């Protein structure tokens, strides 16, 4: 379910792109995409998003004209990590928040741009994010009657993009195994 890629984000690779951003004192948070950073600057100027812990922002990239590169709107989710160096527990919590928001907006395929300029290693971040994502997506609906008008959303795939995929692969796999085991025990 969770894959790791060293390739850059691609607009056609999913229906939702996720960015993790840090809070900056007196400045708007930034991410790896300059267009999204420009949007974050506008939202920051309104006082709506600063990058604090537990802050999230969801918006849609508009489709302008009929270009071959972008033919459908893409959801953009931005999650704040705060200004202090985040720990594993924060990434686990953010993973759960990403999962819950993805279910709410009926996202099917997520692409997450890994934040890499932190003291915490990529392997620890990957492990915690994978655990949080899987645990956040868990639902016990064995006895729940299915509503044909309101089918539950299921995230089919999550791709984590990072410049160095090798250290992340093993950690994400370990995190998935641990979280799936916890979900199985819940059943």
GROMACS .gro file of N, CA, C and O in nm, residues 80-167:
model
  352
   80UNK      N    1   0.114   2.111   0.904
   80UNK     CA    2   0.216   2.181   0.981
   80UNK      C    3   0.287   2.088   1.078
   80UNK      O    4   0.226   2.001   1.139
   81UNK      N    5   0.419   2.109   1.092
   81UNK     CA    6   0.501   2.032   1.184
   81UNK      C    7   0.550   2.116   1.302
   81UNK      O    8   0.621   2.065   1.388
   82UNK      N    9   0.515   2.244   1.304
   82UNK     CA   10   0.561   2.331   1.412
   82UNK      C   11   0.700   2.384   1.386
   82UNK      O   12   0.762   2.357   1.285
   83UNK      N   13   0.752   2.461   1.483
   83UNK     CA   14   0.884   2.521   1.463
   83UNK      C   15   0.996   2.441   1.529
   83UNK      O   16   1.110   2.450   1.492
   84UNK      N   17   0.963   2.361   1.632
   84UNK     CA   18   1.065   2.277   1.696
   84UNK      C   19   1.092   2.154   1.611
   84UNK      O   20   1.008   2.114   1.529
   85UNK      N   21   1.209   2.093   1.632
   85UNK     CA   22   1.238   1.971   1.556
   85UNK      C   23   1.140   1.862   1.594
   85UNK      O   24   1.128   1.826   1.711
   86UNK      N   25   1.065   1.810   1.496
   86UNK     CA   26   0.966   1.708   1.527
   86UNK      C   27   1.029   1.576   1.569
   86UNK      O   28   1.139   1.542   1.525
   87UNK      N   29   0.956   1.501   1.652
   87UNK     CA   30   1.002   1.369   1.692
   87UNK      C   31   0.917   1.262   1.624
   87UNK      O   32   0.825   1.293   1.548
   88UNK      N   33   0.950   1.135   1.651
   88UNK     CA   34   0.878   1.025   1.587
   88UNK      C   35   0.729   1.029   1.617
   88UNK      O   36   0.647   1.001   1.530
   89UNK      N   37   0.694   1.061   1.740
   89UNK     CA   38   0.552   1.061   1.777
   89UNK      C   39   0.474   1.165   1.697
   89UNK      O   40   0.360   1.141   1.659
   90UNK      N   41   0.534   1.281   1.670
   90UNK     CA   42   0.466   1.382   1.590
   90UNK      C   43   0.442   1.330   1.448
   90UNK      O   44   0.334   1.349   1.393
   91UNK      N   45   0.540   1.262   1.390
   91UNK     CA   46   0.522   1.209   1.255
   91UNK      C   47   0.416   1.099   1.253
   91UNK      O   48   0.340   1.086   1.157
   92UNK      N   49   0.409   1.019   1.358
   92UNK     CA   50   0.304   0.916   1.368
   92UNK      C   51   0.167   0.984   1.372
   92UNK      O   52   0.073   0.944   1.304
   93UNK      N   53   0.157   1.090   1.451
   93UNK     CA   54   0.033   1.165   1.464
   93UNK      C   55  -0.004   1.233   1.331
   93UNK      O   56  -0.120   1.231   1.289
   94UNK      N   57   0.094   1.291   1.264
   94UNK     CA   58   0.069   1.356   1.134
   94UNK      C   59   0.024   1.252   1.032
   94UNK      O   60  -0.066   1.276   0.951
   95UNK      N   61   0.086   1.133   1.034
   95UNK     CA   62   0.044   1.025   0.945
   95UNK      C   63  -0.103   0.992   0.965
   95UNK      O   64  -0.179   0.974   0.868
   96UNK      N   65  -0.147   0.984   1.091
   96UNK     CA   66  -0.287   0.958   1.120
   96UNK      C   67  -0.377   1.070   1.071
   96UNK      O   68  -0.485   1.045   1.017
   97UNK      N   69  -0.333   1.194   1.087
   97UNK     CA   70  -0.411   1.309   1.040
   97UNK      C   71  -0.423   1.309   0.888
   97UNK      O   72  -0.529   1.340   0.834
   98UNK      N   73  -0.315   1.274   0.821
   98UNK     CA   74  -0.318   1.265   0.674
   98UNK      C   75  -0.421   1.160   0.632
   98UNK      O   76  -0.502   1.183   0.543
   99UNK      N   77  -0.418   1.044   0.698
   99UNK     CA   78  -0.511   0.936   0.665
   99UNK      C   79  -0.656   0.979   0.688
   99UNK      O   80  -0.742   0.956   0.602
  100UNK      N   81  -0.684   1.040   0.801
  100UNK     CA   82  -0.821   1.082   0.833
  100UNK      C   83  -0.871   1.187   0.733
  100UNK      O   84  -0.986   1.182   0.688
  101UNK      N   85  -0.785   1.281   0.698
  101UNK     CA   86  -0.824   1.384   0.601
  101UNK      C   87  -0.844   1.322   0.463
  101UNK      O   88  -0.938   1.359   0.392
  102UNK      N   89  -0.759   1.227   0.425
  102UNK     CA   90  -0.773   1.160   0.295
  102UNK      C   91  -0.906   1.086   0.286
  102UNK      O   92  -0.973   1.089   0.182
  103UNK      N   93  -0.947   1.022   0.394
  103UNK     CA   94  -1.076   0.953   0.396
  103UNK      C   95  -1.189   1.054   0.382
  103UNK      O   96  -1.283   1.034   0.305
  104UNK      N   97  -1.178   1.164   0.455
  104UNK     CA   98  -1.283   1.266   0.455
  104UNK      C   99  -1.304   1.327   0.316
  104UNK      O  100  -1.416   1.350   0.274
  105UNK      N  101  -1.195   1.352   0.244
  105UNK     CA  102  -1.207   1.414   0.112
  105UNK      C  103  -1.214   1.312  -0.001
  105UNK      O  104  -1.212   1.347  -0.118
  106UNK      N  105  -1.221   1.183   0.037
  106UNK     CA  106  -1.235   1.072  -0.058
  106UNK      C  107  -1.119   1.062  -0.156
  106UNK      O  108  -1.137   1.043  -0.276
  107UNK      N  109  -1.000   1.076  -0.103
  107UNK     CA  110  -0.879   1.062  -0.186
  107UNK      C  111  -0.852   0.914  -0.211
  107UNK      O  112  -0.874   0.831  -0.123
  108UNK      N  113  -0.805   0.883  -0.329
  108UNK     CA  114  -0.776   0.744  -0.364
  108UNK      C  115  -0.627   0.713  -0.367
  108UNK      O  116  -0.583   0.607  -0.323
  109UNK      N  117  -0.550   0.805  -0.422
  109UNK     CA  118  -0.405   0.785  -0.433
  109UNK      C  119  -0.334   0.910  -0.383
  109UNK      O  120  -0.355   1.018  -0.435
  110UNK      N  121  -0.251   0.892  -0.281
  110UNK     CA  122  -0.177   1.004  -0.222
  110UNK      C  123  -0.032   1.001  -0.268
  110UNK      O  124   0.028   0.894  -0.278
  111UNK      N  125   0.021   1.119  -0.290
  111UNK     CA  126   0.165   1.135  -0.310
  111UNK      C  127   0.214   1.230  -0.202
  111UNK      O  128   0.163   1.341  -0.191
  112UNK      N  129   0.308   1.184  -0.122
  112UNK     CA  130   0.357   1.263  -0.010
  112UNK      C  131   0.501   1.304  -0.037
  112UNK      O  132   0.586   1.218  -0.061
  113UNK      N  133   0.527   1.433  -0.035
  113UNK     CA  134   0.663   1.484  -0.052
  113UNK      C  135   0.730   1.486   0.084
  113UNK      O  136   0.687   1.557   0.174
  114UNK      N  137   0.833   1.405   0.099
  114UNK     CA  138   0.902   1.393   0.228
  114UNK      C  139   0.980   1.520   0.257
  114UNK      O  140   1.044   1.577   0.169
  115UNK      N  141   0.974   1.563   0.381
  115UNK     CA  142   1.054   1.677   0.426
  115UNK      C  143   1.187   1.617   0.475
  115UNK      O  144   1.188   1.520   0.549
  116UNK      N  145   1.298   1.672   0.429
  116UNK     CA  146   1.426   1.606   0.453
  116UNK      C  147   1.528   1.688   0.529
  116UNK      O  148   1.635   1.640   0.559
  117UNK      N  149   1.497   1.811   0.563
  117UNK     CA  150   1.596   1.896   0.630
  117UNK      C  151   1.575   1.898   0.781
  117UNK      O  152   1.568   2.002   0.844
  118UNK      N  153   1.566   1.780   0.840
  118UNK     CA  154   1.541   1.767   0.983
  118UNK      C  155   1.653   1.689   1.052
  118UNK      O  156   1.727   1.616   0.987
  119UNK      N  157   1.662   1.704   1.184
  119UNK     CA  158   1.762   1.628   1.260
  119UNK      C  159   1.728   1.480   1.264
  119UNK      O  160   1.815   1.395   1.265
  120UNK      N  161   1.598   1.450   1.269
  120UNK     CA  162   1.552   1.312   1.273
  120UNK      C  163   1.584   1.246   1.139
  120UNK      O  164   1.563   1.305   1.033
  121UNK      N  165   1.633   1.124   1.142
  121UNK     CA  166   1.670   1.054   1.019
  121UNK      C  167   1.550   1.014   0.935
  121UNK      O  168   1.440   0.995   0.987
  122UNK      N  169   1.572   0.999   0.805
  122UNK     CA  170   1.465   0.959   0.714
  122UNK      C  171   1.405   0.824   0.753
  122UNK      O  172   1.285   0.802   0.737
  123UNK      N  173   1.489   0.734   0.805
  123UNK     CA  174   1.439   0.603   0.842
  123UNK      C  175   1.340   0.613   0.958
  123UNK      O  176   1.234   0.550   0.958
  124UNK      N  177   1.369   0.696   1.057
  124UNK     CA  178   1.279   0.714   1.170
  124UNK      C  179   1.150   0.785   1.128
  124UNK      O  180   1.041   0.749   1.174
  125UNK      N  181   1.164   0.883   1.041
  125UNK     CA  182   1.046   0.955   0.991
  125UNK      C  183   0.958   0.859   0.911
  125UNK      O  184   0.836   0.854   0.929
  126UNK      N  185   1.018   0.780   0.823
  126UNK     CA  186   0.944   0.685   0.741
  126UNK      C  187   0.871   0.581   0.823
  126UNK      O  188   0.754   0.549   0.795
  127UNK      N  189   0.938   0.528   0.925
  127UNK     CA  190   0.877   0.428   1.012
  127UNK      C  191   0.753   0.487   1.082
  127UNK      O  192   0.644   0.428   1.079
  128UNK      N  193   0.768   0.605   1.141
  128UNK     CA  194   0.658   0.668   1.214
  128UNK      C  195   0.543   0.709   1.121
  128UNK      O  196   0.426   0.689   1.153
  129UNK      N  197   0.575   0.764   1.005
  129UNK     CA  198   0.471   0.803   0.910
  129UNK      C  199   0.392   0.682   0.862
  129UNK      O  200   0.269   0.686   0.855
  130UNK      N  201   0.462   0.573   0.829
  130UNK     CA  202   0.394   0.452   0.783
  130UNK      C  203   0.300   0.398   0.890
  130UNK      O  204   0.186   0.362   0.861
  131UNK      N  205   0.347   0.394   1.014
  131UNK     CA  206   0.261   0.348   1.124
  131UNK      C  207   0.137   0.436   1.135
  131UNK      O  208   0.025   0.387   1.144
  132UNK      N  209   0.157   0.567   1.136
  132UNK     CA  210   0.045   0.660   1.150
  132UNK      C  211  -0.053   0.651   1.034
  132UNK      O  212  -0.175   0.654   1.055
  133UNK      N  213  -0.001   0.638   0.912
  133UNK     CA  214  -0.088   0.629   0.795
  133UNK      C  215  -0.175   0.503   0.800
  133UNK      O  216  -0.297   0.510   0.781
  134UNK      N  217  -0.114   0.389   0.827
  134UNK     CA  218  -0.188   0.263   0.829
  134UNK      C  219  -0.288   0.261   0.945
  134UNK      O  220  -0.404   0.224   0.927
  135UNK      N  221  -0.244   0.302   1.063
  135UNK     CA  222  -0.335   0.303   1.178
  135UNK      C  223  -0.449   0.404   1.157
  135UNK      O  224  -0.562   0.379   1.198
  136UNK      N  225  -0.419   0.516   1.092
  136UNK     CA  226  -0.522   0.615   1.064
  136UNK      C  227  -0.624   0.569   0.962
  136UNK      O  228  -0.739   0.612   0.963
  137UNK      N  229  -0.583   0.481   0.871
  137UNK     CA  230  -0.674   0.429   0.769
  137UNK      C  231  -0.758   0.312   0.819
  137UNK      O  232  -0.854   0.271   0.753
  138UNK      N  233  -0.722   0.257   0.933
  138UNK     CA  234  -0.791   0.139   0.986
  138UNK      C  235  -0.937   0.170   1.019
  138UNK      O  236  -0.969   0.274   1.075
  139UNK      N  237  -1.023   0.075   0.982
  139UNK     CA  238  -1.166   0.083   1.017
  139UNK      C  239  -1.214  -0.056   1.052
  139UNK      O  240  -1.186  -0.151   0.980
  140UNK      N  241  -1.287  -0.066   1.160
  140UNK     CA  242  -1.353  -0.191   1.193
  140UNK      C  243  -1.498  -0.177   1.149
  140UNK      O  244  -1.579  -0.113   1.214
  141UNK      N  245  -1.528  -0.231   1.033
  141UNK     CA  246  -1.663  -0.218   0.980
  141UNK      C  247  -1.723  -0.355   0.944
  141UNK      O  248  -1.807  -0.365   0.856
  142UNK      N  249  -1.678  -0.456   1.015
  142UNK     CA  250  -1.725  -0.593   0.990
  142UNK      C  251  -1.877  -0.603   1.005
  142UNK      O  252  -1.943  -0.671   0.927
  143UNK      N  253  -1.933  -0.538   1.105
  143UNK     CA  254  -2.076  -0.549   1.133
  143UNK      C  255  -2.155  -0.427   1.086
  143UNK      O  256  -2.274  -0.416   1.111
  144UNK      N  257  -2.088  -0.338   1.016
  144UNK     CA  258  -2.155  -0.217   0.970
  144UNK      C  259  -2.228  -0.245   0.839
  144UNK      O  260  -2.173  -0.306   0.747
  145UNK      N  261  -2.351  -0.201   0.833
  145UNK     CA  262  -2.432  -0.218   0.713
  145UNK      C  263  -2.383  -0.120   0.607
  145UNK      O  264  -2.365  -0.001   0.636
  146UNK      N  265  -2.362  -0.167   0.486
  146UNK     CA  266  -2.311  -0.080   0.380
  146UNK      C  267  -2.422   0.007   0.323
  146UNK      O  268  -2.530  -0.042   0.289
  147UNK      N  269  -2.397   0.135   0.316
  147UNK     CA  270  -2.492   0.231   0.261
  147UNK      C  271  -2.460   0.251   0.113
  147UNK      O  272  -2.353   0.302   0.079
  148UNK      N  273  -2.548   0.210   0.022
  148UNK     CA  274  -2.517   0.221  -0.122
  148UNK      C  275  -2.502   0.365  -0.170
  148UNK      O  276  -2.435   0.391  -0.269
  149UNK      N  277  -2.566   0.460  -0.100
  149UNK     CA  278  -2.557   0.600  -0.141
  149UNK      C  279  -2.429   0.667  -0.093
  149UNK      O  280  -2.386   0.767  -0.148
  150UNK      N  281  -2.370   0.614   0.013
  150UNK     CA  282  -2.252   0.677   0.072
  150UNK      C  283  -2.145   0.571   0.096
  150UNK      O  284  -2.121   0.530   0.209
  151UNK      N  285  -2.082   0.527  -0.012
  151UNK     CA  286  -1.978   0.425   0.001
  151UNK      C  287  -1.856   0.483   0.069
  151UNK      O  288  -1.817   0.595   0.038
  152UNK      N  289  -1.793   0.406   0.159
  152UNK     CA  290  -1.675   0.459   0.228
  152UNK      C  291  -1.557   0.475   0.132
  152UNK      O  292  -1.541   0.398   0.038
  153UNK      N  293  -1.480   0.576   0.157
  153UNK     CA  294  -1.362   0.603   0.076
  153UNK      C  295  -1.249   0.511   0.119
  153UNK      O  296  -1.230   0.485   0.238
  154UNK      N  297  -1.173   0.462   0.026
  154UNK     CA  298  -1.057   0.378   0.055
  154UNK      C  299  -0.935   0.434  -0.018
  154UNK      O  300  -0.937   0.450  -0.139
  155UNK      N  301  -0.834   0.462   0.058
  155UNK     CA  302  -0.708   0.505  -0.001
  155UNK      C  303  -0.641   0.379  -0.056
  155UNK      O  304  -0.618   0.283   0.018
  156UNK      N  305  -0.614   0.377  -0.184
  156UNK     CA  306  -0.560   0.258  -0.249
  156UNK      C  307  -0.407   0.253  -0.248
  156UNK      O  308  -0.348   0.147  -0.243
  157UNK      N  309  -0.347   0.372  -0.255
  157UNK     CA  310  -0.201   0.375  -0.266
  157UNK      C  311  -0.147   0.505  -0.208
  157UNK      O  312  -0.208   0.611  -0.222
  158UNK      N  313  -0.032   0.494  -0.144
  158UNK     CA  314   0.040   0.610  -0.092
  158UNK      C  315   0.183   0.599  -0.142
  158UNK      O  316   0.248   0.496  -0.121
  159UNK      N  317   0.230   0.702  -0.208
  159UNK     CA  318   0.368   0.704  -0.257
  159UNK      C  319   0.441   0.815  -0.182
  159UNK      O  320   0.399   0.932  -0.187
  160UNK      N  321   0.547   0.778  -0.113
  160UNK     CA  322   0.629   0.876  -0.043
  160UNK      C  323   0.748   0.910  -0.132
  160UNK      O  324   0.825   0.821  -0.169
  161UNK      N  325   0.760   1.036  -0.167
  161UNK     CA  326   0.869   1.081  -0.254
  161UNK      C  327   0.981   1.141  -0.169
  161UNK      O  328   0.956   1.229  -0.087
  162UNK      N  329   1.101   1.090  -0.190
  162UNK     CA  330   1.219   1.141  -0.118
  162UNK      C  331   1.339   1.132  -0.210
  162UNK      O  332   1.344   1.047  -0.299
  163UNK      N  333   1.437   1.219  -0.190
  163UNK     CA  334   1.556   1.216  -0.275
  163UNK      C  335   1.636   1.088  -0.255
  163UNK      O  336   1.699   1.039  -0.347
  164UNK      N  337   1.633   1.033  -0.134
  164UNK     CA  338   1.704   0.909  -0.103
  164UNK      C  339   1.602   0.804  -0.060
  164UNK      O  340   1.558   0.801   0.055
  165UNK      N  341   1.564   0.718  -0.153
  165UNK     CA  342   1.460   0.620  -0.125
  165UNK      C  343   1.513   0.499  -0.048
  165UNK      O  344   1.438   0.435   0.025
  166UNK      N  345   1.641   0.466  -0.063
  166UNK     CA  346   1.695   0.344  -0.002
  166UNK      C  347   1.676   0.337   0.150
  166UNK      O  348   1.624   0.237   0.199
  167UNK      N  349   1.716   0.439   0.227
  167UNK     CA  350   1.699   0.426   0.372
  167UNK      C  351   1.551   0.426   0.414
  167UNK      O  352   1.517   0.377   0.521
   0.00000   0.00000   0.00000
